[in-house]
XYZ file of C-alpha atoms in Angstrom:
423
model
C 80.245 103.660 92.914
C 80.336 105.693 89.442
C 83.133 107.510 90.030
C 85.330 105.010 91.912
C 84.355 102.559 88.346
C 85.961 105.099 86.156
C 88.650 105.268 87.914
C 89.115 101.372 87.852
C 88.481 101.523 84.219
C 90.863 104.526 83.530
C 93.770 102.574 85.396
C 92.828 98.909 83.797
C 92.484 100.395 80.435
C 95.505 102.267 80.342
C 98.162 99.834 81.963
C 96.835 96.681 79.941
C 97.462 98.944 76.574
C 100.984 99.882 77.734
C 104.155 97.683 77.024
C 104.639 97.720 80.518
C 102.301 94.979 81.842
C 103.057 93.356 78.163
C 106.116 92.689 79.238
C 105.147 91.599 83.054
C 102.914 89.267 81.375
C 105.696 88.437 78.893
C 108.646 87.898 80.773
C 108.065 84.987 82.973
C 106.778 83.048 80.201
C 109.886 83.914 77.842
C 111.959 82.872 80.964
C 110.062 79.525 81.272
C 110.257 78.968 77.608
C 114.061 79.505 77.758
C 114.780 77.220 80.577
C 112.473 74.666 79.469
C 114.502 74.762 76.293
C 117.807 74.921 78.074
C 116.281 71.649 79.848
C 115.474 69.724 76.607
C 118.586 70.678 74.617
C 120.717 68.935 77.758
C 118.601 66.220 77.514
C 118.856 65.561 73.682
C 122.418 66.120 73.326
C 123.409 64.428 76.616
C 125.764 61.360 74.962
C 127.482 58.199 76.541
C 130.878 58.634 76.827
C 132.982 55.865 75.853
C 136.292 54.779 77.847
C 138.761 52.629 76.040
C 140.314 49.832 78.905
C 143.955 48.784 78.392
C 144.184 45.939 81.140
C 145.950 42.461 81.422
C 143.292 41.021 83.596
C 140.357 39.375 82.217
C 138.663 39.690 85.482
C 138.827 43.551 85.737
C 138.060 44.016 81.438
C 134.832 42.095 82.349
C 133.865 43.480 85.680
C 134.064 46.981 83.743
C 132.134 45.836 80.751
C 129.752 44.773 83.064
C 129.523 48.287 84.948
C 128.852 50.099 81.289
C 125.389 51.967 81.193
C 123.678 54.634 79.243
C 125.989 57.722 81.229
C 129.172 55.584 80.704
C 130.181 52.383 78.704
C 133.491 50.524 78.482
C 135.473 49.230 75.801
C 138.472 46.528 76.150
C 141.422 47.521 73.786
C 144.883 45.524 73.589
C 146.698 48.238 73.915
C 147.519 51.695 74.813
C 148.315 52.564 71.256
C 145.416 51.170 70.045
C 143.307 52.759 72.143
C 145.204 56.322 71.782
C 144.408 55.935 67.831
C 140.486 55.511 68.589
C 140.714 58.817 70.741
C 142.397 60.437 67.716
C 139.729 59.411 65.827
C 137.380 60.648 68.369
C 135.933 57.319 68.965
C 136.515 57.658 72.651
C 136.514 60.022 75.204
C 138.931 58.878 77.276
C 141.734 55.781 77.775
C 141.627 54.002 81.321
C 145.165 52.084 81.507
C 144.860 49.719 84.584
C 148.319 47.634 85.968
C 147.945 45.108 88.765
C 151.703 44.497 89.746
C 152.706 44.909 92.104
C 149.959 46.324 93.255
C 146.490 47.762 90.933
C 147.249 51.272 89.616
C 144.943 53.410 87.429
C 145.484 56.026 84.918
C 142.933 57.976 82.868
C 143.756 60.199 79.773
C 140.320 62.411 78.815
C 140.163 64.313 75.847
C 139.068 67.612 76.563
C 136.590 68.400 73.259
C 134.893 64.790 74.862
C 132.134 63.959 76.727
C 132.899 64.519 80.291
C 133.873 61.603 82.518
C 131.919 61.088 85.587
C 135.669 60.308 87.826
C 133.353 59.498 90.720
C 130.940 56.422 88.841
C 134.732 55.288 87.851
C 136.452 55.142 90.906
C 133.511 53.382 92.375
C 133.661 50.569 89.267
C 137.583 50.058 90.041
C 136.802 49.795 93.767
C 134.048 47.069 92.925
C 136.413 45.634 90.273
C 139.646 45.559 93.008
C 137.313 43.683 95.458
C 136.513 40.939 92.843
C 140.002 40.183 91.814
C 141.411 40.201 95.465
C 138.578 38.085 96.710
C 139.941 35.674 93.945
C 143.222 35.705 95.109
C 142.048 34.700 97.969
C 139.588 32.324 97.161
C 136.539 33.997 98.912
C 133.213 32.444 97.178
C 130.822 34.897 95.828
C 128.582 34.317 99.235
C 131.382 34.966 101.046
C 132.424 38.372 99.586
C 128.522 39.173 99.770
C 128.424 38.410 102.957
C 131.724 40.449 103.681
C 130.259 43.642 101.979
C 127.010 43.534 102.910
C 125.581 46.671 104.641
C 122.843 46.758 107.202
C 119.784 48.183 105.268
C 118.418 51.283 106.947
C 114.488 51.930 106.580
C 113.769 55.631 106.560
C 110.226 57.311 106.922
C 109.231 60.790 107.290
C 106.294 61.699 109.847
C 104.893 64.990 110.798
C 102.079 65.765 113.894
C 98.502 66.539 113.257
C 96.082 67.202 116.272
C 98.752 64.886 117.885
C 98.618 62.149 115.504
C 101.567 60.829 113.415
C 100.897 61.391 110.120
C 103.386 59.454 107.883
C 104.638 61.609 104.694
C 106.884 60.096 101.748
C 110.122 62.482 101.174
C 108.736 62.544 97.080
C 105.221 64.062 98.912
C 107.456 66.303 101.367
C 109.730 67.166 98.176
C 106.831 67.619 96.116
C 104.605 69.864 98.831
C 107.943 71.751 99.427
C 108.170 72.906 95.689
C 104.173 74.443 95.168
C 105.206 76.621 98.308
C 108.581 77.976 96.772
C 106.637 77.991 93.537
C 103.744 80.109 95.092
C 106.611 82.057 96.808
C 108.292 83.161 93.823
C 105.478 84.220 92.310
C 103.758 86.271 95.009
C 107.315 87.651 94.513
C 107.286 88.515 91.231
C 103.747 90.308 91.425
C 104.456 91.795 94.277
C 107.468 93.677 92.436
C 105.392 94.007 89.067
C 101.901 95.121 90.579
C 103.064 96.666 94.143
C 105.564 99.322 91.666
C 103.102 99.574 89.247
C 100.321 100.887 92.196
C 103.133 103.341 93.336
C 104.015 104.467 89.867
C 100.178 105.728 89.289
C 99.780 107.494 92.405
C 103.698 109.253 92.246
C 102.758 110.009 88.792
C 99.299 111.787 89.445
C 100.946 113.358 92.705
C 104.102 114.861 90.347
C 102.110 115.965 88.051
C 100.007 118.025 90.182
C 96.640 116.980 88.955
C 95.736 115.523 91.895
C 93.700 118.614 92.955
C 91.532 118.121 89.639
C 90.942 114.428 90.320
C 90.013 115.293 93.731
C 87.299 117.844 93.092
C 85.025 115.245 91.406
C 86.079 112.312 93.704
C 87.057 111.289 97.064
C 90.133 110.136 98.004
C 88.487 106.720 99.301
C 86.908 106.472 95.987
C 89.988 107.033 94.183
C 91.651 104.641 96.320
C 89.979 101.113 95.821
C 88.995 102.124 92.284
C 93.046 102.080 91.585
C 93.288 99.171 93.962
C 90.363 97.113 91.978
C 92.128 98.202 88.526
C 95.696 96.588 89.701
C 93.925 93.770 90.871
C 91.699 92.968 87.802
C 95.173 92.794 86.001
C 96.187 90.497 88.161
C 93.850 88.494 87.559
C 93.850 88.205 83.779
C 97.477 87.677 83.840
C 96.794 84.391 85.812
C 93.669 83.925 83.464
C 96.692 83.695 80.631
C 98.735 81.815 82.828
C 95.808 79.220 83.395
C 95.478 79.288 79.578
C 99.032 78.543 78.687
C 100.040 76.152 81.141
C 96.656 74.298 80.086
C 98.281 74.298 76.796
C 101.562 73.628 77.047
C 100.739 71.016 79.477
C 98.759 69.056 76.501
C 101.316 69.809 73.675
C 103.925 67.627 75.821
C 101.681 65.182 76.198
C 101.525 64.941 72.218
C 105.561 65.081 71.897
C 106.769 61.574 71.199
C 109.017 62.096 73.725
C 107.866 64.435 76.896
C 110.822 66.671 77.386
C 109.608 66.475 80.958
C 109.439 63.207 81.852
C 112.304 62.747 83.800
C 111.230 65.476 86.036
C 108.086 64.237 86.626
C 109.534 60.855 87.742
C 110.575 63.057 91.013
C 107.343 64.456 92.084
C 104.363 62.798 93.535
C 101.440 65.124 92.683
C 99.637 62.882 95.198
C 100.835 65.087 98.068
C 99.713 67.892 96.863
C 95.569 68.487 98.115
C 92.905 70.373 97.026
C 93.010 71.865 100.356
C 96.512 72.661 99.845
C 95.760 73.960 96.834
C 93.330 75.878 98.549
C 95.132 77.550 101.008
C 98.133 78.795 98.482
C 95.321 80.178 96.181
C 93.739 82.049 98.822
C 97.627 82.934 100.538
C 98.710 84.341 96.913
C 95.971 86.870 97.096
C 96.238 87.955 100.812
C 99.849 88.519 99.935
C 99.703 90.407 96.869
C 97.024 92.559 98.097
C 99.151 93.414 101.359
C 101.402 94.232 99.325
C 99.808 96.440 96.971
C 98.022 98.113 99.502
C 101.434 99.091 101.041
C 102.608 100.688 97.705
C 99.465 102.683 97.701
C 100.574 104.368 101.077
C 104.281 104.777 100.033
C 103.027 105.992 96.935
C 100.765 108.612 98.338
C 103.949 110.076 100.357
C 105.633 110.731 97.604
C 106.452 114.989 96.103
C 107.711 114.237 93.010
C 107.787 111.516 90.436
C 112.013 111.705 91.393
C 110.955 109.690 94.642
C 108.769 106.680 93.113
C 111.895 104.982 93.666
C 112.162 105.746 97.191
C 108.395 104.569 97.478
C 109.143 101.126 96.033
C 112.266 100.537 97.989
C 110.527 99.510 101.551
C 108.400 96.456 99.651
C 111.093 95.219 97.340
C 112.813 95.128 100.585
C 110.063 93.178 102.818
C 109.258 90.924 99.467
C 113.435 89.895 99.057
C 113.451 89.518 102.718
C 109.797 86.861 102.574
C 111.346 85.403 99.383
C 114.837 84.404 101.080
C 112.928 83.066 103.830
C 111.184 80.963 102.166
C 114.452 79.846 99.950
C 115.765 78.952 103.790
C 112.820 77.549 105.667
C 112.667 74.681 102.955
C 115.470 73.306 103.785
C 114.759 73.513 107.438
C 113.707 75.888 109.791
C 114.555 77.160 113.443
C 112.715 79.377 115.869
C 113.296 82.312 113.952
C 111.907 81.217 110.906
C 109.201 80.017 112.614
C 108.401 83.084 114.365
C 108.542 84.849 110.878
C 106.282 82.528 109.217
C 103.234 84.420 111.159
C 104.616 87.955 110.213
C 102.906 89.496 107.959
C 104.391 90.176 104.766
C 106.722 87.481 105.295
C 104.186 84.637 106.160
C 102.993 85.255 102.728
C 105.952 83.333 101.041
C 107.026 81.400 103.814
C 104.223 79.405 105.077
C 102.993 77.739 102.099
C 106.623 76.402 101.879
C 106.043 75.192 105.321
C 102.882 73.285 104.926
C 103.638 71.751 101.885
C 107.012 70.253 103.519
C 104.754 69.167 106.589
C 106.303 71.188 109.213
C 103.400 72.641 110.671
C 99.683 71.374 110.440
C 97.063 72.562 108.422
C 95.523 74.167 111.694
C 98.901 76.608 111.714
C 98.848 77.363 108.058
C 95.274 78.531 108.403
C 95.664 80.300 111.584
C 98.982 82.202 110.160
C 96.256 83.012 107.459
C 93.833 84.551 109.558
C 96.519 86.647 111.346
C 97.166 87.961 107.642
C 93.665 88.574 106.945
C 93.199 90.519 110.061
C 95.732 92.570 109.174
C 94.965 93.125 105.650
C 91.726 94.779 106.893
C 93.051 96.519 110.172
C 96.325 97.827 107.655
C 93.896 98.595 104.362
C 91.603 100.721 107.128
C 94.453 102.306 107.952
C 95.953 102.767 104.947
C 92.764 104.996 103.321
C 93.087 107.088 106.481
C 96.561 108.244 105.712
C 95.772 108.363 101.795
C 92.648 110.865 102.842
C 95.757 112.822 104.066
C 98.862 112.088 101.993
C 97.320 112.164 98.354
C 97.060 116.461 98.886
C 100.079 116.851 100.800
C 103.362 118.023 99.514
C 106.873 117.603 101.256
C 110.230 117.867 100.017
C 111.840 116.893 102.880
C 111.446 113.047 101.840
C 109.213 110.094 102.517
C 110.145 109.796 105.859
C 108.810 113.662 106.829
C 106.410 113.291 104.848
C 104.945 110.100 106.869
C 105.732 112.089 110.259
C 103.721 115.235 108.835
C 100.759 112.662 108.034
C 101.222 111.137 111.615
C 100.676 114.541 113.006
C 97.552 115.441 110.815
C 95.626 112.337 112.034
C 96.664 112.821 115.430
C 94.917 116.278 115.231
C 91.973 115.129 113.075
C 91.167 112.626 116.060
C 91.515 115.370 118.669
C 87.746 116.422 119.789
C 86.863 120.362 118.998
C 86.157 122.670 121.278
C 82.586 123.260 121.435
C 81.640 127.414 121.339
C 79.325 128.651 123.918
């Protein structure tokens, strides 16, 4: 236990001191600052745009006045000229010129340094406007056009099975549940890439620089092992201390703003659909995942000659990791029995189940069951991992990763064959 805690102290130490994990640390909050900024800015310097109307009919000047809100609002001028003048001026952003004979035409002049138009809200306030004035031609009441336009109102409610009950679900919880699983998605991602390469880096490194054979005197390669493993994970683990810390933060600094810049996002989710035991289950799903993962970079990284092939090492779990993330980008929109199948899979259950449960396509009894397939193989994979490392870590092969996992393959096969016994 000695040795296997200096190692986990010589591989904690070191990466939290380098700019490396600074900037893994770093970067996803700079990237959250920026959008979150991006976010506000649109927000503050969104502005009204104001249409001039140029219309002979009192009925369509106040039907459009009527239609003005805080995106678009409507102004009655006499004329065109006059309203061309107050675009000059940059008064308005654009001049709406409406004739009704023979029959209602529009035209719309925008200036292009404006604020933009939104053509569709427009087209759907002359509609409205066209109905009123031919429903006075014709001398329809206002119960009577009602009446005319009115559409069946359709009822909608989403429902998903549990233990083969119906279990009703609001599309703001299914919305809501949806979002923590692509959010716990993209950042098992994100570790995975950080922490999985970072694994691979130390063992390529040690490996390239041929001082394996001194590490390896004093320890054993088992040791060595988990005491890298535990040192990768303990980083882990304060970077979501320090992402616990800031969010904390952050979250009560809006709350002080006079005006929360996320408000209006907020409006959108309903927090109540998202459980403790939902909670839970991500949690304990983001470290299954990342610890799959980073066990896998430990065996690519042990097949590795040279510190030239640390690439090739990372390659296999950026691929698995783009190919769980994309999953889980599709299977929230909907899934099939592909995607379904895959949500099991290790490595790509990972990122594509809690997406899954928190859009309440599968029960609570699946997500934990796809868990315990992962767990299983976390320990049946890590077992197996250690017994190729025992090999890999002191072997050398130039022929590639590839011949140098065949070569391992070989080894264990013949460390497993019984000895002949000497008489």
């Amino acid at each position: 236990m000695k040795k296997m805690d200096v190692i986990f102290r010589q591989v904690f130490f070191k990466n939290l001191k380098s700019k490396t994990w600074l900037w893994i640390v770093l970067g996803p909050l700079v990237l959250a600052a920026v959008f979150g900024g991006v976010f506000w800015l649109m927000n503050q310097t969104n502005q009204t745009s104001k249409i001039g109307v140029v219309t002979s009919s009192p009925a369509l000047t106040s039907t459009l006045k009527a239609s003005s809100d805080d995106d678009q609002r409507y102004i009655s001028y006499s004329s065109t000229a006059a309203a061309k003048r107050a675009m000059a001026d940059e008064d308005l952003d654009g001049v709406l010129t409406i004739s009704t004979q023979p029959t209602t035409h529009a035209s719309l002049i925008e200036r292009t340094d404006g604020n933009g138009i939104n053509q569709t809200q427009l087209q759907s306030v002359l509609a409205q406007a066209h109905t009123k004035e031919v429903a006075a031609q014709l001398k329809l009441s206002t119960t009577q056009l009602q009446s005319l336009f009115a559409t069946p109102q359709l009822a909608t409610s989403s429902v998903s099975v549990d233990r083969g009950k119906l279990v009703s679900r609001s599309a703001k919880t299914q919305k809501s549940g949806a979002m923590v699983g692509f959010i716990l998605g993209m950042l098992i991602y994100t570790f995975v890439i950080s922490y999985a390469s970072m694994m691979a880096q130390e063992i390529g490194t040690e490996k390239g620089s041929r001082i394996e054979e001194s590490i390896l005197t004093a320890i054993t390669p088992q040791a060595q092992f988990f005491g890298k493993l535990l040192g990768i994970l303990a980083l882990m683990a304060v970077q979501m201390a320090i992402y616990g810390v800031v969010t904390l933060a952050g979250g009560l600094l809006l709350q002080r703003l006079p005006k929360n810049p996320l408000s209006s996002l907020m409006t959108n989710i309903d927090l109540s659909g998202i459980s403790l035991n939902m909670l839970i289950f991500s949690l304990v799903f983001f470290f299954v995942g990342t610890l799959t993962y980073t066990v896998l970079a430990a065996l690519t990284g042990s097949l590795v000659a040279n510190q030239e092939q640390i690439g090739q090492a990372t390659t296999p779990i950026v691929m698995l990791g783009m190919l769980g993330y994309f999953g889980a980008l599709i299977v929230a929109g909907g899934t099939s029995p592909i995607l379904n199948i895959a949500s099991y899979i290790p490595f790509l259950s990972t990122m594509m189940m809690p997406v899954r449960l928190g859009a309440g396509q599968v029960t609570a009894v699946a997500g934990w069951s796809a868990l315990g397939i992962n767990l299983v193989f976390l320990i049946l994979f890590t077992w197996l991992t250690v017994k190729f490392y025992q090999t890999n870590v002191l072997s050398y092969s130039d022929g590639g990763m590839l011949k140098a996992f065949k070569r391992s393959w070989q080894l264990q096969r013949a460390a497993r064959k019984p000895k002949p016994v000497k008489s």
